[in-house]
mmCIF file of C-alpha atoms in Angstrom:
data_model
loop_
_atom_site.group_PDB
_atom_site.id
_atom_site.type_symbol
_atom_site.label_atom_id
_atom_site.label_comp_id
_atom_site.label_asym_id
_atom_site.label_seq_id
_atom_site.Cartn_x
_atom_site.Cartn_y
_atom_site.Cartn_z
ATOM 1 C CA UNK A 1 -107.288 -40.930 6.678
ATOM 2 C CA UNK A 2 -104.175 -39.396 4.533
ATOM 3 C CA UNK A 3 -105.042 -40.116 1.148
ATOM 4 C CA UNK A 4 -102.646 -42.475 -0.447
ATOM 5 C CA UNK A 5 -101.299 -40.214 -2.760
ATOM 6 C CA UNK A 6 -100.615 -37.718 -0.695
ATOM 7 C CA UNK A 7 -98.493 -40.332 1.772
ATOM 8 C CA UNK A 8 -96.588 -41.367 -1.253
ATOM 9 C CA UNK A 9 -95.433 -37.665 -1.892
ATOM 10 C CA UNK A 10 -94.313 -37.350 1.958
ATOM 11 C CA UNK A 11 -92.174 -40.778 1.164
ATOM 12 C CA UNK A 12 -90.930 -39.690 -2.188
ATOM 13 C CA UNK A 13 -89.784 -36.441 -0.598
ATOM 14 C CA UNK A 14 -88.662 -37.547 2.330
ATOM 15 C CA UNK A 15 -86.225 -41.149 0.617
ATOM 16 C CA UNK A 16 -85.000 -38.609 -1.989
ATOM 17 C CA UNK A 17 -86.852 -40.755 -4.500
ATOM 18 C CA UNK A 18 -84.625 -41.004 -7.864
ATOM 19 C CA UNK A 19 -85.779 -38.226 -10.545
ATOM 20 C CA UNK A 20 -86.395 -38.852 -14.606
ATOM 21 C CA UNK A 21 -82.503 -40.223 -15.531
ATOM 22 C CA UNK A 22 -81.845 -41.557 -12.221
ATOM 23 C CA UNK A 23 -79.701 -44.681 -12.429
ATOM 24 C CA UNK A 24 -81.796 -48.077 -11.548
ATOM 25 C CA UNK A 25 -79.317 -48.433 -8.746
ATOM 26 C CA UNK A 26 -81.167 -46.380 -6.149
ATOM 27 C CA UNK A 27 -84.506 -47.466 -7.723
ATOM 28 C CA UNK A 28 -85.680 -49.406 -4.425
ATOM 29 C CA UNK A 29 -89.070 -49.216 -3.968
ATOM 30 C CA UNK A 30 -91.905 -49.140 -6.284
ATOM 31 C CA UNK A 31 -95.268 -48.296 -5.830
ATOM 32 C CA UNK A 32 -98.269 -50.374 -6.808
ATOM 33 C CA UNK A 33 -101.448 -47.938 -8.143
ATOM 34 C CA UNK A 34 -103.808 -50.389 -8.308
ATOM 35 C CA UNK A 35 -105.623 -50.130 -5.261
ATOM 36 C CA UNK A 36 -106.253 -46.392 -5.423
ATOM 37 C CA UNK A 37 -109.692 -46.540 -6.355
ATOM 38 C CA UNK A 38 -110.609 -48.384 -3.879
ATOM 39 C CA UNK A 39 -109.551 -47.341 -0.665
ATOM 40 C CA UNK A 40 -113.286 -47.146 0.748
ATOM 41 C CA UNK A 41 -113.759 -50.349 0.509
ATOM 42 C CA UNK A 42 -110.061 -51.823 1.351
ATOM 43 C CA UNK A 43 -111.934 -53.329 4.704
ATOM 44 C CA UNK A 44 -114.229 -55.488 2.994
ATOM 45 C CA UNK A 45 -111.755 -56.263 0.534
ATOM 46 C CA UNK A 46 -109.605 -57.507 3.003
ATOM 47 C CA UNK A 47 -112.393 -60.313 4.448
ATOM 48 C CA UNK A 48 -113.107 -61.666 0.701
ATOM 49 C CA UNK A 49 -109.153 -62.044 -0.096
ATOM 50 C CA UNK A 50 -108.634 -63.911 3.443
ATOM 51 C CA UNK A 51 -111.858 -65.869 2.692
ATOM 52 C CA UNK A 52 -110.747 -67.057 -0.953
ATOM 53 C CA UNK A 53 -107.084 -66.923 0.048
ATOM 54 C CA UNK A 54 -108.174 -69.739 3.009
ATOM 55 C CA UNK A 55 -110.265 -71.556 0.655
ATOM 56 C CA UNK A 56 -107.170 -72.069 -2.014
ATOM 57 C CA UNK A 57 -105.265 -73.650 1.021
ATOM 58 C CA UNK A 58 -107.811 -75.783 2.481
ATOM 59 C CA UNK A 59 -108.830 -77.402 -1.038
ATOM 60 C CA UNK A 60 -105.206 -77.579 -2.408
ATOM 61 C CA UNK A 61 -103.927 -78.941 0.542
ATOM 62 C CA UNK A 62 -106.796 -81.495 0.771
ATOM 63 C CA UNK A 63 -106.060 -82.614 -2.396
ATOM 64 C CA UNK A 64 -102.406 -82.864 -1.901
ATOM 65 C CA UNK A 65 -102.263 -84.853 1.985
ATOM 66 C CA UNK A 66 -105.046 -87.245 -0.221
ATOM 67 C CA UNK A 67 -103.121 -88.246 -2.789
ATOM 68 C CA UNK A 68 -99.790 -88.722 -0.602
ATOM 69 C CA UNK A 69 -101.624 -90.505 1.816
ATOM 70 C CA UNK A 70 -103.258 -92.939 -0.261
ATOM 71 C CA UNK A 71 -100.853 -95.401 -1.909
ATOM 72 C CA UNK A 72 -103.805 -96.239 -4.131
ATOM 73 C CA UNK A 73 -103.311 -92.734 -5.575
ATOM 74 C CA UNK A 74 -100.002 -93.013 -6.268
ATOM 75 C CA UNK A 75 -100.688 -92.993 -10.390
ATOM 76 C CA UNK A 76 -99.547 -90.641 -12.809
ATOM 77 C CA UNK A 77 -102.497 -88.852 -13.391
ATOM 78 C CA UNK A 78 -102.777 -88.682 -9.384
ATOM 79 C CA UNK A 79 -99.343 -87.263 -9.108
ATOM 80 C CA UNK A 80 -99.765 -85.079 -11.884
ATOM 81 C CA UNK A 81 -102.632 -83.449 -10.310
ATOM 82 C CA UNK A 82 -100.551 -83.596 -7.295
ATOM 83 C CA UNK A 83 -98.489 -81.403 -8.814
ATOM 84 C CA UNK A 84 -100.479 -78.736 -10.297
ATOM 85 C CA UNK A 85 -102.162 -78.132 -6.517
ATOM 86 C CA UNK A 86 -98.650 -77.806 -4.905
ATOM 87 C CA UNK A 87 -97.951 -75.048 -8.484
ATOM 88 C CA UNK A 88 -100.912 -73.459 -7.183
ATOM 89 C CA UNK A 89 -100.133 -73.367 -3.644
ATOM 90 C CA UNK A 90 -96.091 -71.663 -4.982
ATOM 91 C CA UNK A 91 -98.251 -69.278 -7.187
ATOM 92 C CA UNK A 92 -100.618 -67.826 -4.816
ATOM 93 C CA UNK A 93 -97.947 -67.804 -1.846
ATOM 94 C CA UNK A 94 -96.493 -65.460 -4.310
ATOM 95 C CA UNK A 95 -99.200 -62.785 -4.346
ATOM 96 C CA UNK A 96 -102.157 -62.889 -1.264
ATOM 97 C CA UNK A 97 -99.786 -62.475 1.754
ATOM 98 C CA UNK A 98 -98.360 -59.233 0.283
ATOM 99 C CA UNK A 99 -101.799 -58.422 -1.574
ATOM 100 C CA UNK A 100 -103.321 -59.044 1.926
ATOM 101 C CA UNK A 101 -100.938 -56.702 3.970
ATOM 102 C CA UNK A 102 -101.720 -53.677 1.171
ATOM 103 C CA UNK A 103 -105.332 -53.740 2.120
ATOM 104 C CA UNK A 104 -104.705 -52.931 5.578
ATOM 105 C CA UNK A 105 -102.012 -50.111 4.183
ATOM 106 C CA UNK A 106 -102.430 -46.827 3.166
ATOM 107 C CA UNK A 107 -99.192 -47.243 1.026
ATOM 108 C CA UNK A 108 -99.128 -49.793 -1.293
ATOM 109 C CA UNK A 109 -95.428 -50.149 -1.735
ATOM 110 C CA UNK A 110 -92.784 -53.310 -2.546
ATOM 111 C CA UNK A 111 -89.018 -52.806 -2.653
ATOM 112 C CA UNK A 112 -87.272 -53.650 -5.418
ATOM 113 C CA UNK A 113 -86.190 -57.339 -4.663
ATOM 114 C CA UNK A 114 -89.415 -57.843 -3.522
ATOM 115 C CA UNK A 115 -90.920 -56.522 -6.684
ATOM 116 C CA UNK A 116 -88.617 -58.792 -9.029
ATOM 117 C CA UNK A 117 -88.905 -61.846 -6.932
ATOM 118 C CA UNK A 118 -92.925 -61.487 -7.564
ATOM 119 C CA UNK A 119 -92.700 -61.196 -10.709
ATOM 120 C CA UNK A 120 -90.540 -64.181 -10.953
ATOM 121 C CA UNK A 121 -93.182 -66.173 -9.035
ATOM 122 C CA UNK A 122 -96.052 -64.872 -10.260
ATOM 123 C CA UNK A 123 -95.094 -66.211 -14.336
ATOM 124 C CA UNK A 124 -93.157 -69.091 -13.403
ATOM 125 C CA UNK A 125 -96.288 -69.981 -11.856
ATOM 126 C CA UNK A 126 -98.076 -69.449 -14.709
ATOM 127 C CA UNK A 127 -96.027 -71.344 -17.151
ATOM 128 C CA UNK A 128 -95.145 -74.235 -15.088
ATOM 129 C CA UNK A 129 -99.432 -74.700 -15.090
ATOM 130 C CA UNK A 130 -99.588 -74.901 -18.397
ATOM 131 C CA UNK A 131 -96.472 -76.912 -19.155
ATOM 132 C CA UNK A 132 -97.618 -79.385 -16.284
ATOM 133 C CA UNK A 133 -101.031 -79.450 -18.065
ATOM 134 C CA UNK A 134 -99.112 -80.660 -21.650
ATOM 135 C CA UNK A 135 -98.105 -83.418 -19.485
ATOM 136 C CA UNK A 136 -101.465 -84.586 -18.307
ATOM 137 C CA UNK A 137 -102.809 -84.207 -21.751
ATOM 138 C CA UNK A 138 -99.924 -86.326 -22.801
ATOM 139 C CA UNK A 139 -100.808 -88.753 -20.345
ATOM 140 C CA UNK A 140 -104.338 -88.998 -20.923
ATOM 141 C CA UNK A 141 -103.794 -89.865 -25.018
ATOM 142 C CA UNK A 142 -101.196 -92.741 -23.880
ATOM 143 C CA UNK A 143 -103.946 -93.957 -21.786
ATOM 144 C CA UNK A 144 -106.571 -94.070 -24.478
ATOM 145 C CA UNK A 145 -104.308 -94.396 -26.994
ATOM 146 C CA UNK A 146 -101.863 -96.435 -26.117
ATOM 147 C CA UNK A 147 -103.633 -98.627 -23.279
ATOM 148 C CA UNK A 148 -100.832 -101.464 -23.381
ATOM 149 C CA UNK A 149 -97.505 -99.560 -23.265
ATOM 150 C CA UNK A 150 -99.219 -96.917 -20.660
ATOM 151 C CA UNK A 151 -97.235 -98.473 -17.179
ATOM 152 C CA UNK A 152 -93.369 -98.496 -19.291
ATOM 153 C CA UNK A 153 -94.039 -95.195 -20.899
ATOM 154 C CA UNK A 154 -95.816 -93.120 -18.319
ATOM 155 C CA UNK A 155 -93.983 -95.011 -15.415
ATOM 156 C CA UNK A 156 -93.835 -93.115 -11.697
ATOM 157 C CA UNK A 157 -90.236 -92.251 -12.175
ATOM 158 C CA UNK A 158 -90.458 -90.797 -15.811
ATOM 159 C CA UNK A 159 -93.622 -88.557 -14.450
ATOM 160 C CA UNK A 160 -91.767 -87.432 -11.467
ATOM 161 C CA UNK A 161 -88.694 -86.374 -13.574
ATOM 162 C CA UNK A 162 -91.564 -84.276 -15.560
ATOM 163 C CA UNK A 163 -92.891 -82.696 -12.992
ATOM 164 C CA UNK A 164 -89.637 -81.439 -11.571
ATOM 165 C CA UNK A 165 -88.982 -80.661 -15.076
ATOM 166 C CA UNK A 166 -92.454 -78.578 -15.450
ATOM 167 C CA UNK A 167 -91.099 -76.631 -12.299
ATOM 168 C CA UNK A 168 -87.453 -75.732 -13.234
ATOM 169 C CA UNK A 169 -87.574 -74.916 -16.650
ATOM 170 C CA UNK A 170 -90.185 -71.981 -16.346
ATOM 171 C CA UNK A 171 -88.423 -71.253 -13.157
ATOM 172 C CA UNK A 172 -84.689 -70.683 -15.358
ATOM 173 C CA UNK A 173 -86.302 -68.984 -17.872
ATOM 174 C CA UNK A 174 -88.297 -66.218 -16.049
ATOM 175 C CA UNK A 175 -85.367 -66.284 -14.040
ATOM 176 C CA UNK A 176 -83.010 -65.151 -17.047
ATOM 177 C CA UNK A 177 -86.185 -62.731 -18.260
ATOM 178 C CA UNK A 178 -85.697 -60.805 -14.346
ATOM 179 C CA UNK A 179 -82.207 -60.934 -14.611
ATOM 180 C CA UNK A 180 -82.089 -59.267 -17.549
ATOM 181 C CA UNK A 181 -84.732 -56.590 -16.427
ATOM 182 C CA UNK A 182 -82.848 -56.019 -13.193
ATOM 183 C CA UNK A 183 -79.996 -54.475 -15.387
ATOM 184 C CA UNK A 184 -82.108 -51.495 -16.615
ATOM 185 C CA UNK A 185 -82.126 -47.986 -15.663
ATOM 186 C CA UNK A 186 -85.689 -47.178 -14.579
ATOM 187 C CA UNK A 187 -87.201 -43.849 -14.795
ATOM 188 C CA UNK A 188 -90.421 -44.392 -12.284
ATOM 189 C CA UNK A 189 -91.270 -46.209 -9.734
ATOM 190 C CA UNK A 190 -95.031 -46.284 -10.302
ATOM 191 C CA UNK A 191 -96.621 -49.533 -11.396
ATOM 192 C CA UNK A 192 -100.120 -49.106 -12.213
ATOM 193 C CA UNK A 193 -101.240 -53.215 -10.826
ATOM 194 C CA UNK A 194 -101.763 -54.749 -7.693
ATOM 195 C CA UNK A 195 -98.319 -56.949 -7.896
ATOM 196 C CA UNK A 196 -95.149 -56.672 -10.353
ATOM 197 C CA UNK A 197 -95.030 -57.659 -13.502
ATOM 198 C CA UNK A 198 -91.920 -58.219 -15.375
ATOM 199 C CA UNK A 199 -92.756 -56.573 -18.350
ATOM 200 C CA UNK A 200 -94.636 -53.178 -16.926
ATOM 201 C CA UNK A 201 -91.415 -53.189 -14.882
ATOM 202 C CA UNK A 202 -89.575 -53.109 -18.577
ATOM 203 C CA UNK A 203 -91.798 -50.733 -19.670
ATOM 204 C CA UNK A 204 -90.810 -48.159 -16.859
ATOM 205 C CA UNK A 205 -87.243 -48.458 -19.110
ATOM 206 C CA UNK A 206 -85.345 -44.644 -19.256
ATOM 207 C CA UNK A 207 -84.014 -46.243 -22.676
ATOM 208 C CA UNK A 208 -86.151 -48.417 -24.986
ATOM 209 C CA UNK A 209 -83.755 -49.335 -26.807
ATOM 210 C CA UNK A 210 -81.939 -51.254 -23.828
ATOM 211 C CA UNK A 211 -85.178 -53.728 -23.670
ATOM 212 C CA UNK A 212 -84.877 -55.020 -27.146
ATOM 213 C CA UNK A 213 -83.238 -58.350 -25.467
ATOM 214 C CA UNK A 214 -85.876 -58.182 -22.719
ATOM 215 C CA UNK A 215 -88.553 -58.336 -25.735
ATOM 216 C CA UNK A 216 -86.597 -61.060 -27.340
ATOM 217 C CA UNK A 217 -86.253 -63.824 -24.696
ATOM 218 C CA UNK A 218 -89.712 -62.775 -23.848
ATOM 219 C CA UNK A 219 -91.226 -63.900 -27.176
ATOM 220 C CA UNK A 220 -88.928 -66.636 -26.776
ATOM 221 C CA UNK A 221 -91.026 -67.729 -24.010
ATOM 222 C CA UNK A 222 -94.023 -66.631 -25.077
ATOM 223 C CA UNK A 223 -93.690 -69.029 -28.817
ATOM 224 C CA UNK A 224 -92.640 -71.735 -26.431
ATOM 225 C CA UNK A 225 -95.498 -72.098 -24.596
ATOM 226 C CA UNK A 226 -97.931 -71.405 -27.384
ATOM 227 C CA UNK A 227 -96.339 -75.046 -28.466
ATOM 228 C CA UNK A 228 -97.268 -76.119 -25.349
ATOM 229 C CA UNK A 229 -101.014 -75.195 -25.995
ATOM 230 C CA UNK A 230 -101.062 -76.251 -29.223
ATOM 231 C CA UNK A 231 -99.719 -79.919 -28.427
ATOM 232 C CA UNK A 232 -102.755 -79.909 -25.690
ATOM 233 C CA UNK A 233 -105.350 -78.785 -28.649
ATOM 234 C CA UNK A 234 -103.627 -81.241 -30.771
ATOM 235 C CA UNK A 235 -103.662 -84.385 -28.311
ATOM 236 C CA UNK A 236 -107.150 -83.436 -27.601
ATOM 237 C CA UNK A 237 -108.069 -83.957 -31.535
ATOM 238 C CA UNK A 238 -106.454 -86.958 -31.834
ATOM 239 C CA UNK A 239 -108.764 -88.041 -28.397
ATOM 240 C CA UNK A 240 -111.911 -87.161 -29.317
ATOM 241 C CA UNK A 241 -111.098 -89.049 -32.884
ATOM 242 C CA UNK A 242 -110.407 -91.849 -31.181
ATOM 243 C CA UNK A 243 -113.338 -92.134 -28.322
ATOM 244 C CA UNK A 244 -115.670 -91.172 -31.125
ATOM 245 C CA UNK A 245 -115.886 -94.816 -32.054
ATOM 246 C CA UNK A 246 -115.567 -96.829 -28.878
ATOM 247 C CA UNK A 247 -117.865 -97.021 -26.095
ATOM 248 C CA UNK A 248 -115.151 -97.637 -23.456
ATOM 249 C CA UNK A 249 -112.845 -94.901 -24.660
ATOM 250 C CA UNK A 250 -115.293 -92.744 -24.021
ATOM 251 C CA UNK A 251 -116.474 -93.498 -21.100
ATOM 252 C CA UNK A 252 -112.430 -92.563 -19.815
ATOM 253 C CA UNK A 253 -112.508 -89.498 -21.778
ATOM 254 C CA UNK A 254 -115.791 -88.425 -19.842
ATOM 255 C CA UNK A 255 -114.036 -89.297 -16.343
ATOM 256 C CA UNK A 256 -110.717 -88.732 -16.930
ATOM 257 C CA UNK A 257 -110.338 -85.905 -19.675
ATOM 258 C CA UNK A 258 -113.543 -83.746 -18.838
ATOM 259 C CA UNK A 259 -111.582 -82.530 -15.914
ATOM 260 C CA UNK A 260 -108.756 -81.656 -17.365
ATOM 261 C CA UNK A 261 -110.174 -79.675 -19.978
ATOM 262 C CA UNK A 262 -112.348 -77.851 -18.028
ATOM 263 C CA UNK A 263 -109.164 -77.031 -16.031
ATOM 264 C CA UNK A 264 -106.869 -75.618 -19.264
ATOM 265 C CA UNK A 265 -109.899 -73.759 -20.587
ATOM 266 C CA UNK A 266 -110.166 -71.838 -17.495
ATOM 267 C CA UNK A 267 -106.772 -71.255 -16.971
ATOM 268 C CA UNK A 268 -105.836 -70.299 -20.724
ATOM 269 C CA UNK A 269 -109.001 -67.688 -20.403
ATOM 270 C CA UNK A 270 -107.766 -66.123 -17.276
ATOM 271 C CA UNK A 271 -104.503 -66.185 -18.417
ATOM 272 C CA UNK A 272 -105.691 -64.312 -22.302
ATOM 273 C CA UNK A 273 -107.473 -61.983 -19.857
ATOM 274 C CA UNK A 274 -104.032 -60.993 -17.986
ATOM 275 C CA UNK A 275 -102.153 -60.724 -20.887
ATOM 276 C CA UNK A 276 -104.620 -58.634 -22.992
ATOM 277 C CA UNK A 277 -105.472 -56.377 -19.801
ATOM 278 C CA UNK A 278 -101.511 -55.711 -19.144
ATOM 279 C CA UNK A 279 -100.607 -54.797 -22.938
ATOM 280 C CA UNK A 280 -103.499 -53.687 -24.460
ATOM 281 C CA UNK A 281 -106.489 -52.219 -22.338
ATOM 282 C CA UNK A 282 -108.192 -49.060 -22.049
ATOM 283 C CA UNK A 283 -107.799 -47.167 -19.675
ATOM 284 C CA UNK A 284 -110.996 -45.920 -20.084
ATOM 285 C CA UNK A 285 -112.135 -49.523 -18.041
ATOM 286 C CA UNK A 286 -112.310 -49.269 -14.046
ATOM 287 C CA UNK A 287 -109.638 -49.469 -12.275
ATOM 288 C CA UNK A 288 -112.261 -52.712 -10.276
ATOM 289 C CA UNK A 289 -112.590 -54.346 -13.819
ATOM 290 C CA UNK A 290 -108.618 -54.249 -14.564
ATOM 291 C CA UNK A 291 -107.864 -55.374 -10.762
ATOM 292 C CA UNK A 292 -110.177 -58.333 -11.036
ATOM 293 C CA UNK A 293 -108.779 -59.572 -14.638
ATOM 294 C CA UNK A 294 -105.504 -58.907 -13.695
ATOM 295 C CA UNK A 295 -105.885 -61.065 -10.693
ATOM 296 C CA UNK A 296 -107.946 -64.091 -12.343
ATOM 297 C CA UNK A 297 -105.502 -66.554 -12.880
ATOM 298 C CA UNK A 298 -104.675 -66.363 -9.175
ATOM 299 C CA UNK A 299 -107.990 -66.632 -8.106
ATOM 300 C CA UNK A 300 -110.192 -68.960 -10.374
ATOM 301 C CA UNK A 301 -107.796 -71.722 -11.133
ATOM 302 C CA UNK A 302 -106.257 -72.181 -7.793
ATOM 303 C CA UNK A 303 -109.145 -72.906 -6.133
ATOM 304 C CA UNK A 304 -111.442 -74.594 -9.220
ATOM 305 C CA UNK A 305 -109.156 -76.908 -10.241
ATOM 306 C CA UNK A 306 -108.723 -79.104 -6.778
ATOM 307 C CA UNK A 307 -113.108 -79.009 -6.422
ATOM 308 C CA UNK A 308 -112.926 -79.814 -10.421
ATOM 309 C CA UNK A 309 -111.416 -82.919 -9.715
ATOM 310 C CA UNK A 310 -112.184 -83.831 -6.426
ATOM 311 C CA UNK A 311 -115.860 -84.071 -7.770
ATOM 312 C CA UNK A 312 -115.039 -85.844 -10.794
ATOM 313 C CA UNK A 313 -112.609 -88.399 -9.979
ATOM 314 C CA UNK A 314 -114.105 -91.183 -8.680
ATOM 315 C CA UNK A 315 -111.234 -92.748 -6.400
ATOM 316 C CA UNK A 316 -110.540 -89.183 -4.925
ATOM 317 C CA UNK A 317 -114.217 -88.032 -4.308
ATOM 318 C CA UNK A 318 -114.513 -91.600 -2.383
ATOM 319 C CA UNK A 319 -111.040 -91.449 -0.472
ATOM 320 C CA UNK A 320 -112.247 -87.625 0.648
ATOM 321 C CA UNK A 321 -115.557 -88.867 1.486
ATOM 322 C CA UNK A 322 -114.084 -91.935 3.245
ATOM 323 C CA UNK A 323 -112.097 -89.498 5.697
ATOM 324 C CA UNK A 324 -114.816 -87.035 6.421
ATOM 325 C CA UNK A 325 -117.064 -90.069 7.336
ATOM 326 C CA UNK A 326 -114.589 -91.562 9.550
ATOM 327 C CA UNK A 327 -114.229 -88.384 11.245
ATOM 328 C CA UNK A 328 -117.933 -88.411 11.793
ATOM 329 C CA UNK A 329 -117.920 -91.725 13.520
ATOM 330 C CA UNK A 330 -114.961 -90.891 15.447
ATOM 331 C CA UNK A 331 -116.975 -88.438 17.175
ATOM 332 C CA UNK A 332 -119.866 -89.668 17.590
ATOM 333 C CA UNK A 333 -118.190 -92.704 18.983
ATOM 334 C CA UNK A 334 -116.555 -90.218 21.178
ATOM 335 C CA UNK A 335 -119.301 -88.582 22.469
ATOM 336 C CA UNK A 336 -121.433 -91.548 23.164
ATOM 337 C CA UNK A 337 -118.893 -93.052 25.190
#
């Protein structure tokens, strides 16, 4: 086998690859680094991916047909979680097909569309998660909280408009944040991660001084949805001061809450992990160690959060259970007759 780097040269050479001050303009492919340490085992790679890749589909989509399906399920907190499985399913769609295809590649590259439309899925997945989980934290205190005006406030049509909400605003405001990185002059096309990321893509800038924008709307963004996670924290507070006292308010914060929870926690912790790996790591780490916490917010909540609930919620672990059961009969019905 060529070695990677050595194929990249050949392609450079041979595309008249843009030098230092070239202008963004004929920038059209980049090349992702982040697999170069691990061409040996690309193979193997390749079987886990399609494994976990399969299992995100099969337990999001589970979740998802279940909920539609059932008319019983047709709640907010149902829908909500509806919601978050269908993020996951936009997120990941965003990242394993083309992640996939690398493994089998010798060159790792994206072309510039490509590269900006990724990294317009990739955080507009990530923020619509969290803003979608401010929702079901809001939900869950007007449910304990507010027992009697739960159906007018959280009605199906208000949560609906908030979940198309969730979806559209991150998806306008990453899409302003690429818009305005698509406008710079880039001076290399070498991205040291296994997918694009807006702002490595900024810092490739020939001019620093043209990002200052870039690094305003993106602390925009960022203070926004720290508000976000800090109403969660602060609904969460005003829960657990609440259920402290009462033996039935705690008994819904146990089954309904406890899920959620467990589902922000993980995804704020692989999310801290991304964002502290992309601006601030050694790169004295292995190149394994940055792939994996690079990747974890594609991989662990995706495919926790559907078996989270699933398990925990009673009505859904019995409707799943119900079908698989049904199934069984069915064919043993079959095969007796």
């Amino acid at each position: 086998y060529v070695t990677s780097l050595h194929v990249i040269r050949k392609i450079q050479k041979y595309k008249g690859f843009p030098n230092m001050m070239d202008n963004v303009s004929v920038m059209t492919t980049f090349f992702l680094s982040g697999l170069h340490e691990t061409m040996n085992y690309q193979r193997v790679l390749f079987f886990v991916t399609l494994l976990c890749y399969c299992l995100i589909l099969l337990v999001n989509i589970t979740l998802i047909v279940t909920i539609i399906m059932d008319k019983n399920l047709h709640e907010p907190m149902y829908i909500l979680l509806c919601a978050i499985c269908m993020n996951a399913l936009y997120g990941t769609a965003g990242f394993y097909p083309k992640f996939l295809w690398d493994l089998l590649s010798p060159v790792h590259v994206i072309s510039y569309s490509g590269c900006l439309i990724q990294a317009q899925v990739m955080y507009s997945f990530a923020c619509a998660d969290l803003f979608i989980l401010s929702v079901m934290a809001y939900d869950r205190y007007v449910a304990i909280c507010r027992p009697l005006e739960y159906h007018s406030v959280m009605s199906k049509q208000r949560v609906i408009k908030l979940v198309c909400y969730s979806w559209m605003t991150p998806f306008c405001m990453m899409g302003i944040n690429v818009f305005l990185t698509s406008r710079l002059k880039l001076c290399s096309p070498y991205i040291a991660k296994l997918f694009c990321v807006n702002w490595i893509i900024v810092k490739l800038a020939c001019f620093p001084a043209e990002t200052t924008f870039n690094s305003i709307v993106a602390h925009i963004i960022i203070i926004i949805y720290i508000f976000h996670g800090l109403f969660i924290v602060w609904s969460y507070m005003y829960l657990i001061k609440t259920c402290v006292n009462s033996i039935e308010n705690r008994a819904k914060f146990m089954q309904t809450c406890v899920p959620h929870l467990i589902s922000l926690l993980i995804f704020l912790v692989a999310l801290l992990f991304d964002v502290i790996n992309m601006r601030f790591t050694s790169k004295d780490f292995p190149q394994a160690f940055q792939n994996f916490v690079g990747i974890e917010f594609l991989v662990i909540p995706p495919l926790m959060n559907p078996l989270i609930y699933g398990f925990k919620l009673t009505k859904i672990r019995n409707r799943i259970a119900g079908v698989i059961m049904n199934r069984i009969l069915g064919v043993i019905t079959f095969k007796t007759k």
